[in-house]
Amino acid sequence: MREVLLAKFGEIYLKGLNRPFFMKMLMRRIRERVKDVCGEVYLSDSRIYMIDVKDMDECVRRVTRVFGVHSVSPAIEMEKDDFEKIKETASRMMDGVSGTFKVLARRSDKHYPIDSPEINAQLGERILMEHPQLKVDVKKPQNVLNVEIRDSALLYLKNIPAYGGMPVGTNGRATLLLSGGIDSPVAGWMIAKRGVKIDAVHFYSFPYTSERAKQKVIDLAKIISESCCGVRVHIVPFTDIQMQIHEKCMDEYTTILMRRYMMRIADRIAQKNGSQALITGESIGQVASQTIYALQTTNAVCSLPVFRPLIGFDKQEIIDIAVKIGTFETSSLPFEDCCTVFTPRHPATHPKLEKILECEEKLDSEALIQAAIDGVEVIET
Ligand code: ATP
Ligand code: MG
């Protein structure tokens, strides 16, 4: 008899012939994350087992954040042949539990001599006998004692939900435009959840934005890096471009012009890094630069597809995810972002492409873009 951590996987179930590829990546991602808190991780009969767990709480915390895992359960694993011992263990597991319960048995070993309804009945009877405070409720029980008869017998009370999604590395690569705000870390996390490896690009306007603002972005990358399996952050010096736009272009167009340069630079860095897409935290109508008209003009300069997973989300819905994934607190720190430093008083909500192009004619775009790319600093998180 031993304590194990069981992990169940979600959508990989739907995969056909290429399922082994997804499973292999999932096993690799779990092993990377738990190597210092558990002895061994292996797959058997559609369940992932973690044995010799040194720190169960930490192991649970980490595995629930591995994309591809559906839920985890700390369980007792024991010989399945000694049914008396299973009854005894089941009853011990209910010590200290109150309210209603049911036993939910599943047999993947169809040769097991006792069928599932009979396991439920016998274990339920024993538990009731030794715990008069408990009541059976088969429809809406407060506690479910799961019993799985596989190569061995597995007993567990908790099914702790994980993030779900697909293992990172099974669906290509994308480059996230990562600001210090609330939205972009959530956007990156959502795309990584579908199995995409993420790189990040951050535009930095020293000395108008401080070292602490840059550190905040690195900290955000580190937080999502736990689920995203490492995020490489490209810090792009953006001050010269902003100054030029500020000096030479119409005030109401400055934000949209900045956004177009950001997209152009991110697009080039992304292509160099082998990304198949860009990601932003934009949501229709949230601010002037995110009206549908503004999005059309910023989108126009990209050659890669731009993923905007938050496009239809309200701010509160985004905040709820930011809280769940642990980025909200850091995102809320009050350090200035490069966009806020040069914000016009009346930004254009219906920017006209001719006017944008007129402004851009006045700038030496190619040289500015190249200088920004040459000045990139890369930080691994
Ligand atoms: P966020 O909360 O993600 O900062 P926001 O609501 O502040 O978004 P904007 O400032 O208009 O909106 O930015 C829109 C998107 O552009 C961001 O979600 C992000 O993807 C990208 N972006 C904005 N500023 C930067 C920056 N300094 N570096 C990298 N990307 C940025
Ligand atoms: Mg922002």
mmCIF file of C-alpha atoms and ligand atoms in Angstrom:
data_model
loop_
_atom_site.group_PDB
_atom_site.id
_atom_site.type_symbol
_atom_site.label_atom_id
_atom_site.label_comp_id
_atom_site.label_asym_id
_atom_site.label_seq_id
_atom_site.Cartn_x
_atom_site.Cartn_y
_atom_site.Cartn_z
ATOM 1 C CA MET A 1 0.000 0.000 0.000
ATOM 2 C CA ARG A 2 1.368 3.419 -0.892
ATOM 3 C CA GLU A 3 0.354 6.998 -1.498
ATOM 4 C CA VAL A 4 0.473 8.123 -5.157
ATOM 5 C CA LEU A 5 -0.604 11.151 -7.114
ATOM 6 C CA LEU A 6 -2.835 10.261 -10.062
ATOM 7 C CA ALA A 7 -3.240 12.580 -13.031
ATOM 8 C CA LYS A 8 -5.955 12.323 -15.654
ATOM 9 C CA PHE A 9 -5.569 13.901 -19.062
ATOM 10 C CA GLY A 10 -8.303 15.684 -20.950
ATOM 11 C CA GLU A 11 -8.581 16.435 -24.622
ATOM 12 C CA ILE A 12 -5.780 14.075 -25.650
ATOM 13 C CA TYR A 13 -8.518 11.435 -25.426
ATOM 14 C CA LEU A 14 -9.914 12.808 -28.663
ATOM 15 C CA LYS A 15 -6.669 12.220 -30.551
ATOM 16 C CA GLY A 16 -6.452 9.310 -32.922
ATOM 17 C CA LEU A 17 -3.273 8.026 -34.509
ATOM 18 C CA ASN A 18 -1.083 10.851 -33.244
ATOM 19 C CA ARG A 19 -2.092 10.366 -29.613
ATOM 20 C CA PRO A 20 1.312 8.846 -28.672
ATOM 21 C CA PHE A 21 2.991 12.105 -29.747
ATOM 22 C CA PHE A 22 0.746 14.133 -27.419
ATOM 23 C CA MET A 23 1.164 11.671 -24.561
ATOM 24 C CA LYS A 24 4.934 11.666 -24.910
ATOM 25 C CA MET A 25 4.997 15.459 -24.723
ATOM 26 C CA LEU A 26 2.631 15.486 -21.745
ATOM 27 C CA MET A 27 4.812 12.997 -19.843
ATOM 28 C CA ARG A 28 7.871 15.090 -20.636
ATOM 29 C CA ARG A 29 6.194 18.288 -19.400
ATOM 30 C CA ILE A 30 5.062 16.664 -16.154
ATOM 31 C CA ARG A 31 8.490 15.108 -15.516
ATOM 32 C CA GLU A 32 10.230 18.455 -16.059
ATOM 33 C CA ARG A 33 7.939 20.133 -13.532
ATOM 34 C CA VAL A 34 8.042 17.565 -10.718
ATOM 35 C CA LYS A 35 11.537 16.120 -10.937
ATOM 36 C CA ASP A 36 12.569 17.533 -7.555
ATOM 37 C CA VAL A 37 9.346 16.728 -5.664
ATOM 38 C CA CYS A 38 8.625 13.155 -6.686
ATOM 39 C CA GLY A 39 10.545 9.960 -7.401
ATOM 40 C CA GLU A 40 9.033 8.626 -10.617
ATOM 41 C CA VAL A 41 6.350 9.476 -13.158
ATOM 42 C CA TYR A 42 4.879 6.772 -15.385
ATOM 43 C CA LEU A 43 1.886 6.040 -17.566
ATOM 44 C CA SER A 44 -0.184 2.919 -17.096
ATOM 45 C CA ASP A 45 -3.658 2.080 -18.369
ATOM 46 C CA SER A 46 -4.680 5.710 -19.188
ATOM 47 C CA ARG A 47 -3.566 7.091 -15.846
ATOM 48 C CA ILE A 48 -0.390 8.999 -15.007
ATOM 49 C CA TYR A 49 1.150 7.928 -11.715
ATOM 50 C CA MET A 50 3.547 9.931 -9.576
ATOM 51 C CA ILE A 51 5.176 7.821 -6.901
ATOM 52 C CA ASP A 52 7.563 8.526 -4.002
ATOM 53 C CA VAL A 53 6.084 12.007 -3.736
ATOM 54 C CA LYS A 54 8.151 14.083 -1.325
ATOM 55 C CA ASP A 55 5.843 17.078 -1.082
ATOM 56 C CA MET A 56 2.237 16.266 -2.055
ATOM 57 C CA ASP A 57 0.860 19.829 -1.892
ATOM 58 C CA GLU A 58 3.638 21.207 -4.059
ATOM 59 C CA CYS A 59 3.368 18.297 -6.496
ATOM 60 C CA VAL A 60 -0.398 18.906 -6.824
ATOM 61 C CA ARG A 61 0.165 22.639 -7.309
ATOM 62 C CA ARG A 62 2.655 22.074 -10.090
ATOM 63 C CA VAL A 63 0.899 19.277 -11.961
ATOM 64 C CA THR A 64 -2.441 21.137 -12.030
ATOM 65 C CA ARG A 65 -0.592 23.873 -13.936
ATOM 66 C CA VAL A 66 0.786 21.580 -16.633
ATOM 67 C CA PHE A 67 -1.306 22.083 -19.780
ATOM 68 C CA GLY A 68 -2.833 18.790 -20.895
ATOM 69 C CA VAL A 69 -3.671 17.600 -17.383
ATOM 70 C CA HIS A 70 -7.409 17.514 -16.680
ATOM 71 C CA SER A 71 -7.388 16.740 -12.942
ATOM 72 C CA VAL A 72 -5.275 15.177 -10.203
ATOM 73 C CA SER A 73 -6.086 12.996 -7.222
ATOM 74 C CA PRO A 74 -3.900 12.046 -4.279
ATOM 75 C CA ALA A 75 -4.738 8.343 -3.936
ATOM 76 C CA ILE A 76 -4.005 5.179 -1.991
ATOM 77 C CA GLU A 77 -2.740 2.416 -4.246
ATOM 78 C CA MET A 78 -2.975 -1.164 -2.999
ATOM 79 C CA GLU A 79 -3.166 -4.820 -4.022
ATOM 80 C CA LYS A 80 -6.550 -5.474 -5.565
ATOM 81 C CA ASP A 81 -6.793 -9.139 -4.496
ATOM 82 C CA ASP A 82 -7.298 -8.565 -0.784
ATOM 83 C CA PHE A 83 -10.841 -7.193 -0.820
ATOM 84 C CA GLU A 84 -11.107 -7.235 2.955
ATOM 85 C CA LYS A 85 -8.132 -4.888 3.103
ATOM 86 C CA ILE A 86 -9.735 -2.583 0.498
ATOM 87 C CA LYS A 87 -12.859 -2.344 2.669
ATOM 88 C CA GLU A 88 -10.747 -1.584 5.711
ATOM 89 C CA THR A 89 -8.787 1.125 3.867
ATOM 90 C CA ALA A 90 -11.946 2.665 2.386
ATOM 91 C CA SER A 91 -13.434 2.969 5.834
ATOM 92 C CA ARG A 92 -10.237 4.513 7.270
ATOM 93 C CA MET A 93 -10.277 7.108 4.478
ATOM 94 C CA MET A 94 -13.710 8.250 5.661
ATOM 95 C CA ASP A 95 -12.503 8.925 9.226
ATOM 96 C CA GLY A 96 -13.143 12.580 9.945
ATOM 97 C CA VAL A 97 -15.410 13.029 6.904
ATOM 98 C CA SER A 98 -18.932 14.289 7.577
ATOM 99 C CA GLY A 99 -22.191 14.746 5.647
ATOM 100 C CA THR A 100 -23.303 12.577 2.752
ATOM 101 C CA PHE A 101 -21.257 10.244 0.554
ATOM 102 C CA LYS A 102 -21.299 7.587 -2.080
ATOM 103 C CA VAL A 103 -18.782 5.021 -3.285
ATOM 104 C CA LEU A 104 -18.085 5.191 -7.010
ATOM 105 C CA ALA A 105 -16.333 2.064 -8.241
ATOM 106 C CA ARG A 106 -14.949 1.536 -11.756
ATOM 107 C CA ARG A 107 -13.401 -1.658 -13.049
ATOM 108 C CA SER A 108 -11.091 -1.459 -16.038
ATOM 109 C CA ASP A 109 -10.087 -5.037 -15.114
ATOM 110 C CA LYS A 110 -13.237 -6.840 -16.233
ATOM 111 C CA HIS A 111 -11.958 -10.154 -14.821
ATOM 112 C CA TYR A 112 -12.124 -8.830 -11.311
ATOM 113 C CA PRO A 113 -14.492 -11.150 -9.432
ATOM 114 C CA ILE A 114 -16.590 -8.395 -7.851
ATOM 115 C CA ASP A 115 -18.455 -6.025 -10.167
ATOM 116 C CA SER A 116 -18.774 -2.263 -9.614
ATOM 117 C CA PRO A 117 -22.295 -2.195 -8.052
ATOM 118 C CA GLU A 118 -21.207 -4.904 -5.643
ATOM 119 C CA ILE A 119 -18.023 -2.987 -4.705
ATOM 120 C CA ASN A 120 -20.164 0.103 -4.075
ATOM 121 C CA ALA A 121 -22.578 -1.863 -1.912
ATOM 122 C CA GLN A 122 -19.980 -3.685 0.176
ATOM 123 C CA LEU A 123 -17.744 -0.667 0.760
ATOM 124 C CA GLY A 124 -20.759 1.543 1.487
ATOM 125 C CA GLU A 125 -22.052 -0.922 4.040
ATOM 126 C CA ARG A 126 -18.719 -1.129 5.829
ATOM 127 C CA ILE A 127 -18.301 2.660 5.896
ATOM 128 C CA LEU A 128 -21.819 3.175 7.289
ATOM 129 C CA MET A 129 -21.270 0.558 9.955
ATOM 130 C CA GLU A 130 -18.127 2.268 11.232
ATOM 131 C CA HIS A 131 -19.260 5.877 10.654
ATOM 132 C CA PRO A 132 -22.807 6.356 11.928
ATOM 133 C CA GLN A 133 -22.500 10.126 11.329
ATOM 134 C CA LEU A 134 -22.369 9.603 7.524
ATOM 135 C CA LYS A 135 -25.370 9.182 5.215
ATOM 136 C CA VAL A 136 -25.517 7.780 1.699
ATOM 137 C CA ASP A 137 -26.704 10.081 -1.094
ATOM 138 C CA VAL A 138 -26.222 8.621 -4.558
ATOM 139 C CA LYS A 139 -27.585 11.662 -6.445
ATOM 140 C CA LYS A 140 -25.774 14.640 -4.913
ATOM 141 C CA PRO A 141 -23.262 13.385 -2.380
ATOM 142 C CA GLN A 142 -20.953 15.827 -0.587
ATOM 143 C CA ASN A 143 -18.153 13.252 -0.723
ATOM 144 C CA VAL A 144 -17.348 10.676 -3.374
ATOM 145 C CA LEU A 145 -15.010 7.820 -2.570
ATOM 146 C CA ASN A 146 -13.610 6.749 -5.936
ATOM 147 C CA VAL A 147 -12.411 3.175 -6.286
ATOM 148 C CA GLU A 148 -10.657 2.163 -9.497
ATOM 149 C CA ILE A 149 -9.791 -1.455 -10.108
ATOM 150 C CA ARG A 150 -6.929 -1.481 -12.616
ATOM 151 C CA ASP A 151 -3.560 -3.321 -12.296
ATOM 152 C CA SER A 152 -3.995 -2.408 -8.665
ATOM 153 C CA ALA A 153 -6.793 -0.838 -6.612
ATOM 154 C CA LEU A 154 -6.820 2.966 -6.360
ATOM 155 C CA LEU A 155 -8.858 4.819 -3.743
ATOM 156 C CA TYR A 156 -9.293 8.578 -3.629
ATOM 157 C CA LEU A 157 -11.666 11.236 -2.365
ATOM 158 C CA LYS A 158 -10.489 14.319 -4.223
ATOM 159 C CA ASN A 159 -10.570 15.216 -7.903
ATOM 160 C CA ILE A 160 -8.656 18.484 -8.120
ATOM 161 C CA PRO A 161 -9.280 20.315 -11.410
ATOM 162 C CA ALA A 162 -6.203 21.281 -13.461
ATOM 163 C CA TYR A 163 -5.837 23.880 -16.214
ATOM 164 C CA GLY A 164 -6.679 21.452 -19.050
ATOM 165 C CA GLY A 165 -5.534 22.317 -22.574
ATOM 166 C CA MET A 166 -2.814 20.609 -24.602
ATOM 167 C CA PRO A 167 0.859 19.967 -23.732
ATOM 168 C CA VAL A 168 3.116 22.878 -24.657
ATOM 169 C CA GLY A 169 5.198 22.001 -27.701
ATOM 170 C CA THR A 170 2.487 20.100 -29.564
ATOM 171 C CA ASN A 171 1.151 23.056 -31.535
ATOM 172 C CA GLY A 172 3.989 25.213 -32.847
ATOM 173 C CA ARG A 173 5.257 28.554 -31.644
ATOM 174 C CA ALA A 174 3.917 32.097 -31.297
ATOM 175 C CA THR A 175 5.292 35.465 -30.211
ATOM 176 C CA LEU A 176 3.405 37.408 -27.549
ATOM 177 C CA LEU A 177 3.486 41.202 -27.364
ATOM 178 C CA LEU A 178 3.865 41.389 -23.606
ATOM 179 C CA SER A 179 3.206 44.685 -21.851
ATOM 180 C CA GLY A 180 3.108 45.142 -18.102
ATOM 181 C CA GLY A 181 -0.700 45.277 -18.183
ATOM 182 C CA ILE A 182 -3.396 42.830 -17.191
ATOM 183 C CA ASP A 183 -4.398 41.608 -20.630
ATOM 184 C CA SER A 184 -1.342 40.430 -22.502
ATOM 185 C CA PRO A 185 -0.100 37.832 -19.943
ATOM 186 C CA VAL A 186 -3.611 36.336 -19.966
ATOM 187 C CA ALA A 187 -3.620 36.273 -23.775
ATOM 188 C CA GLY A 188 -0.258 34.478 -23.876
ATOM 189 C CA TRP A 189 -1.356 31.976 -21.251
ATOM 190 C CA MET A 190 -4.511 31.187 -23.238
ATOM 191 C CA ILE A 191 -2.635 30.438 -26.446
ATOM 192 C CA ALA A 192 0.027 28.396 -24.606
ATOM 193 C CA LYS A 193 -2.852 26.397 -23.124
ATOM 194 C CA ARG A 194 -3.561 25.115 -26.624
ATOM 195 C CA GLY A 195 -0.082 23.609 -26.781
ATOM 196 C CA VAL A 196 1.752 26.561 -28.340
ATOM 197 C CA LYS A 197 5.277 27.455 -27.208
ATOM 198 C CA ILE A 198 5.474 31.168 -26.408
ATOM 199 C CA ASP A 199 8.196 33.776 -26.912
ATOM 200 C CA ALA A 200 7.627 37.345 -25.730
ATOM 201 C CA VAL A 201 8.496 40.788 -27.044
ATOM 202 C CA HIS A 202 8.395 43.841 -24.790
ATOM 203 C CA PHE A 203 8.819 47.445 -25.927
ATOM 204 C CA TYR A 204 10.708 49.504 -23.461
ATOM 205 C CA SER A 205 11.124 53.277 -23.421
ATOM 206 C CA PHE A 206 14.091 54.031 -21.241
ATOM 207 C CA PRO A 207 14.381 56.527 -19.526
ATOM 208 C CA TYR A 208 10.657 57.337 -19.779
ATOM 209 C CA THR A 209 9.841 53.953 -18.287
ATOM 210 C CA SER A 210 11.890 52.731 -15.353
ATOM 211 C CA GLU A 211 13.993 49.672 -14.661
ATOM 212 C CA ARG A 212 11.195 48.567 -12.318
ATOM 213 C CA ALA A 213 8.670 48.620 -15.174
ATOM 214 C CA LYS A 214 10.974 46.305 -17.125
ATOM 215 C CA GLN A 215 11.422 44.052 -14.101
ATOM 216 C CA LYS A 216 7.631 43.861 -13.756
ATOM 217 C CA VAL A 217 7.377 42.462 -17.292
ATOM 218 C CA ILE A 218 10.121 39.916 -16.588
ATOM 219 C CA ASP A 219 8.261 38.916 -13.413
ATOM 220 C CA LEU A 220 5.051 38.447 -15.405
ATOM 221 C CA ALA A 221 6.897 36.297 -17.925
ATOM 222 C CA LYS A 222 8.247 34.205 -15.037
ATOM 223 C CA ILE A 223 4.750 33.645 -13.651
ATOM 224 C CA ILE A 224 3.284 32.411 -16.936
ATOM 225 C CA SER A 225 6.524 30.604 -17.665
ATOM 226 C CA GLU A 226 5.530 27.973 -15.097
ATOM 227 C CA SER A 227 2.726 26.751 -17.358
ATOM 228 C CA CYS A 228 4.328 27.919 -20.600
ATOM 229 C CA CYS A 229 7.544 25.908 -20.003
ATOM 230 C CA GLY A 230 9.932 28.854 -20.155
ATOM 231 C CA VAL A 231 9.354 32.158 -21.931
ATOM 232 C CA ARG A 232 12.164 33.985 -23.726
ATOM 233 C CA VAL A 233 11.620 37.735 -23.432
ATOM 234 C CA HIS A 234 12.965 40.112 -26.084
ATOM 235 C CA ILE A 235 13.306 43.605 -24.670
ATOM 236 C CA VAL A 236 13.143 46.086 -27.545
ATOM 237 C CA PRO A 237 14.390 49.689 -27.104
ATOM 238 C CA PHE A 238 11.483 51.779 -28.320
ATOM 239 C CA THR A 239 12.327 55.307 -27.219
ATOM 240 C CA ASP A 240 13.751 56.566 -30.541
ATOM 241 C CA ILE A 241 10.685 55.467 -32.486
ATOM 242 C CA GLN A 242 8.360 57.058 -29.955
ATOM 243 C CA MET A 243 10.317 60.325 -29.944
ATOM 244 C CA GLN A 244 10.257 60.508 -33.744
ATOM 245 C CA ILE A 245 6.531 59.828 -33.885
ATOM 246 C CA HIS A 246 5.955 62.371 -31.158
ATOM 247 C CA GLU A 247 7.952 65.047 -32.956
ATOM 248 C CA LYS A 248 6.838 64.494 -36.524
ATOM 249 C CA CYS A 249 3.299 63.150 -36.449
ATOM 250 C CA MET A 250 -0.206 64.335 -35.579
ATOM 251 C CA ASP A 251 -0.898 63.986 -31.906
ATOM 252 C CA GLU A 252 -4.134 62.005 -32.277
ATOM 253 C CA TYR A 253 -2.352 59.384 -34.422
ATOM 254 C CA THR A 254 0.636 58.765 -32.164
ATOM 255 C CA THR A 255 -0.776 55.715 -30.377
ATOM 256 C CA ILE A 256 -1.888 53.993 -33.549
ATOM 257 C CA LEU A 257 1.491 54.695 -35.167
ATOM 258 C CA MET A 258 3.323 53.273 -32.162
ATOM 259 C CA ARG A 259 1.124 50.192 -32.315
ATOM 260 C CA ARG A 260 1.949 49.729 -36.006
ATOM 261 C CA TYR A 261 5.684 49.899 -35.313
ATOM 262 C CA MET A 262 5.331 47.455 -32.443
ATOM 263 C CA MET A 263 3.514 45.000 -34.686
ATOM 264 C CA ARG A 264 6.097 45.355 -37.457
ATOM 265 C CA ILE A 265 9.013 44.748 -35.105
ATOM 266 C CA ALA A 266 7.291 41.857 -33.330
ATOM 267 C CA ASP A 267 6.478 40.321 -36.705
ATOM 268 C CA ARG A 268 10.155 40.360 -37.731
ATOM 269 C CA ILE A 269 11.413 38.998 -34.417
ATOM 270 C CA ALA A 270 8.722 36.315 -34.547
ATOM 271 C CA GLN A 271 9.684 35.190 -38.021
ATOM 272 C CA LYS A 272 13.339 35.043 -37.068
ATOM 273 C CA ASN A 273 12.451 32.839 -34.101
ATOM 274 C CA GLY A 274 10.326 30.436 -36.104
ATOM 275 C CA SER A 275 6.951 31.591 -34.774
ATOM 276 C CA GLN A 276 3.831 30.897 -36.789
ATOM 277 C CA ALA A 277 1.744 33.702 -35.227
ATOM 278 C CA LEU A 278 1.685 36.835 -33.069
ATOM 279 C CA ILE A 279 -0.431 37.222 -29.922
ATOM 280 C CA THR A 280 -1.806 40.420 -28.377
ATOM 281 C CA GLY A 281 -4.081 41.132 -25.426
ATOM 282 C CA GLU A 282 -6.443 43.301 -27.442
ATOM 283 C CA SER A 283 -10.207 43.300 -26.928
ATOM 284 C CA ILE A 284 -12.612 45.148 -29.231
ATOM 285 C CA GLY A 285 -13.339 48.657 -28.078
ATOM 286 C CA GLN A 286 -11.403 48.493 -24.789
ATOM 287 C CA VAL A 287 -9.393 51.638 -25.628
ATOM 288 C CA ALA A 288 -9.067 53.942 -28.665
ATOM 289 C CA SER A 289 -6.308 51.828 -30.214
ATOM 290 C CA GLN A 290 -8.572 48.793 -30.038
ATOM 291 C CA THR A 291 -11.619 50.019 -31.927
ATOM 292 C CA ILE A 292 -12.373 47.723 -34.840
ATOM 293 C CA TYR A 293 -11.042 50.474 -37.177
ATOM 294 C CA ALA A 294 -7.791 50.778 -35.245
ATOM 295 C CA LEU A 295 -7.345 47.020 -35.186
ATOM 296 C CA GLN A 296 -7.732 46.949 -38.955
ATOM 297 C CA THR A 297 -4.869 49.427 -39.392
ATOM 298 C CA THR A 298 -2.495 47.723 -36.914
ATOM 299 C CA ASN A 299 -3.281 44.306 -38.327
ATOM 300 C CA ALA A 300 -2.422 45.514 -41.832
ATOM 301 C CA VAL A 301 1.336 45.692 -41.166
ATOM 302 C CA CYS A 302 1.721 42.066 -40.041
ATOM 303 C CA SER A 303 2.546 39.174 -42.283
ATOM 304 C CA LEU A 304 1.920 36.510 -39.626
ATOM 305 C CA PRO A 305 -1.593 35.793 -38.349
ATOM 306 C CA VAL A 306 -2.373 37.732 -35.159
ATOM 307 C CA PHE A 307 -4.128 35.812 -32.389
ATOM 308 C CA ARG A 308 -6.238 37.940 -30.037
ATOM 309 C CA PRO A 309 -7.756 35.408 -27.655
ATOM 310 C CA LEU A 310 -9.378 38.161 -25.539
ATOM 311 C CA ILE A 311 -11.089 39.899 -28.441
ATOM 312 C CA GLY A 312 -14.615 39.246 -27.148
ATOM 313 C CA PHE A 313 -13.884 39.431 -23.415
ATOM 314 C CA ASP A 314 -15.006 42.106 -20.978
ATOM 315 C CA LYS A 315 -12.333 43.523 -18.662
ATOM 316 C CA GLN A 316 -13.789 41.708 -15.658
ATOM 317 C CA GLU A 317 -13.666 38.376 -17.447
ATOM 318 C CA ILE A 318 -9.989 39.010 -18.225
ATOM 319 C CA ILE A 319 -9.304 40.000 -14.611
ATOM 320 C CA ASP A 320 -10.927 36.774 -13.395
ATOM 321 C CA ILE A 321 -8.449 34.738 -15.466
ATOM 322 C CA ALA A 322 -5.529 36.960 -14.379
ATOM 323 C CA VAL A 323 -6.438 36.226 -10.746
ATOM 324 C CA LYS A 324 -6.719 32.500 -11.442
ATOM 325 C CA ILE A 325 -3.323 32.262 -13.162
ATOM 326 C CA GLY A 326 -1.597 34.501 -10.613
ATOM 327 C CA THR A 327 -0.629 37.483 -12.784
ATOM 328 C CA PHE A 328 -3.183 40.020 -11.532
ATOM 329 C CA GLU A 329 -1.236 41.294 -8.544
ATOM 330 C CA THR A 330 1.978 41.898 -10.483
ATOM 331 C CA SER A 331 0.078 43.421 -13.430
ATOM 332 C CA SER A 332 -1.588 45.855 -11.029
ATOM 333 C CA LEU A 333 1.692 47.337 -9.776
ATOM 334 C CA PRO A 334 1.639 51.017 -10.697
ATOM 335 C CA PHE A 335 4.620 51.272 -13.062
ATOM 336 C CA GLU A 336 4.219 53.247 -16.253
ATOM 337 C CA ASP A 337 4.101 51.522 -19.640
ATOM 338 C CA CYS A 338 5.703 52.931 -22.781
ATOM 339 C CA CYS A 339 2.268 53.582 -24.312
ATOM 340 C CA THR A 340 1.035 55.619 -21.368
ATOM 341 C CA VAL A 341 4.069 57.919 -21.460
ATOM 342 C CA PHE A 342 3.198 59.345 -24.882
ATOM 343 C CA THR A 343 -0.578 59.006 -24.802
ATOM 344 C CA PRO A 344 -2.325 61.735 -26.846
ATOM 345 C CA ARG A 345 -5.196 63.597 -25.209
ATOM 346 C CA HIS A 346 -7.639 62.736 -28.006
ATOM 347 C CA PRO A 347 -6.527 59.526 -29.729
ATOM 348 C CA ALA A 348 -8.187 58.806 -33.090
ATOM 349 C CA THR A 349 -10.839 56.130 -32.842
ATOM 350 C CA HIS A 350 -11.464 56.057 -36.611
ATOM 351 C CA PRO A 351 -7.919 56.382 -37.971
ATOM 352 C CA LYS A 352 -7.628 56.902 -41.747
ATOM 353 C CA LEU A 353 -5.039 54.847 -43.566
ATOM 354 C CA GLU A 354 -4.020 57.737 -45.887
ATOM 355 C CA LYS A 355 -3.211 59.883 -42.886
ATOM 356 C CA ILE A 356 -1.290 57.079 -41.227
ATOM 357 C CA LEU A 357 0.782 56.563 -44.363
ATOM 358 C CA GLU A 358 1.366 60.299 -44.643
ATOM 359 C CA CYS A 359 2.788 60.319 -41.115
ATOM 360 C CA GLU A 360 4.930 57.250 -41.708
ATOM 361 C CA GLU A 361 6.435 58.859 -44.837
ATOM 362 C CA LYS A 362 8.065 61.410 -42.560
ATOM 363 C CA LEU A 363 9.936 58.735 -40.625
ATOM 364 C CA ASP A 364 12.898 56.674 -41.711
ATOM 365 C CA SER A 365 10.962 53.525 -40.847
ATOM 366 C CA GLU A 366 13.402 50.907 -42.049
ATOM 367 C CA ALA A 367 16.365 52.386 -40.170
ATOM 368 C CA LEU A 368 14.309 52.857 -37.002
ATOM 369 C CA ILE A 369 13.003 49.302 -37.088
ATOM 370 C CA GLN A 370 16.440 47.849 -37.768
ATOM 371 C CA ALA A 371 18.037 49.865 -34.957
ATOM 372 C CA ALA A 372 15.362 48.659 -32.521
ATOM 373 C CA ILE A 373 15.912 45.040 -33.551
ATOM 374 C CA ASP A 374 19.698 45.426 -33.283
ATOM 375 C CA GLY A 375 19.245 46.727 -29.727
ATOM 376 C CA VAL A 376 17.200 43.751 -28.496
ATOM 377 C CA GLU A 377 18.185 42.269 -25.147
ATOM 378 C CA VAL A 378 17.130 38.638 -24.610
ATOM 379 C CA ILE A 379 16.156 37.384 -21.158
ATOM 380 C CA GLU A 380 15.270 33.748 -20.421
ATOM 381 C CA THR A 381 12.624 33.094 -17.784
HETATM 382 P P1 ATP B 1 -2.405 45.185 -21.610
HETATM 383 O O1 ATP B 1 -3.231 45.107 -20.381
HETATM 384 O O2 ATP B 1 -2.046 43.848 -22.167
HETATM 385 O O3 ATP B 1 -1.239 46.112 -21.449
HETATM 386 P P2 ATP B 1 -3.945 47.318 -22.664
HETATM 387 O O4 ATP B 1 -5.376 47.212 -22.347
HETATM 388 O O5 ATP B 1 -3.106 48.209 -21.832
HETATM 389 O O6 ATP B 1 -3.336 45.851 -22.706
HETATM 390 P P3 ATP B 1 -2.806 48.528 -25.061
HETATM 391 O O7 ATP B 1 -1.852 49.302 -24.261
HETATM 392 O O8 ATP B 1 -3.593 49.187 -26.149
HETATM 393 O O9 ATP B 1 -3.897 47.766 -24.188
HETATM 394 O O10 ATP B 1 -2.063 47.341 -25.712
HETATM 395 C C1 ATP B 1 -2.697 46.408 -26.524
HETATM 396 C C2 ATP B 1 -1.779 45.206 -26.704
HETATM 397 O O11 ATP B 1 -0.554 45.632 -27.319
HETATM 398 C C3 ATP B 1 -1.349 44.581 -25.399
HETATM 399 O O12 ATP B 1 -2.277 43.643 -24.934
HETATM 400 C C4 ATP B 1 -0.042 43.956 -25.774
HETATM 401 O O13 ATP B 1 -0.235 42.721 -26.444
HETATM 402 C C5 ATP B 1 0.541 44.972 -26.760
HETATM 403 N N1 ATP B 1 1.401 45.954 -26.071
HETATM 404 C C6 ATP B 1 1.070 47.154 -25.548
HETATM 405 N N2 ATP B 1 2.137 47.755 -24.990
HETATM 406 C C7 ATP B 1 3.186 46.920 -25.151
HETATM 407 C C8 ATP B 1 4.574 46.957 -24.792
HETATM 408 N N3 ATP B 1 5.087 47.973 -24.142
HETATM 409 N N4 ATP B 1 5.319 45.903 -25.130
HETATM 410 C C9 ATP B 1 4.813 44.847 -25.777
HETATM 411 N N5 ATP B 1 3.522 44.754 -26.139
HETATM 412 C C10 ATP B 1 2.714 45.775 -25.829
HETATM 413 MG MG MG B 2 -1.002 48.219 -21.780
#
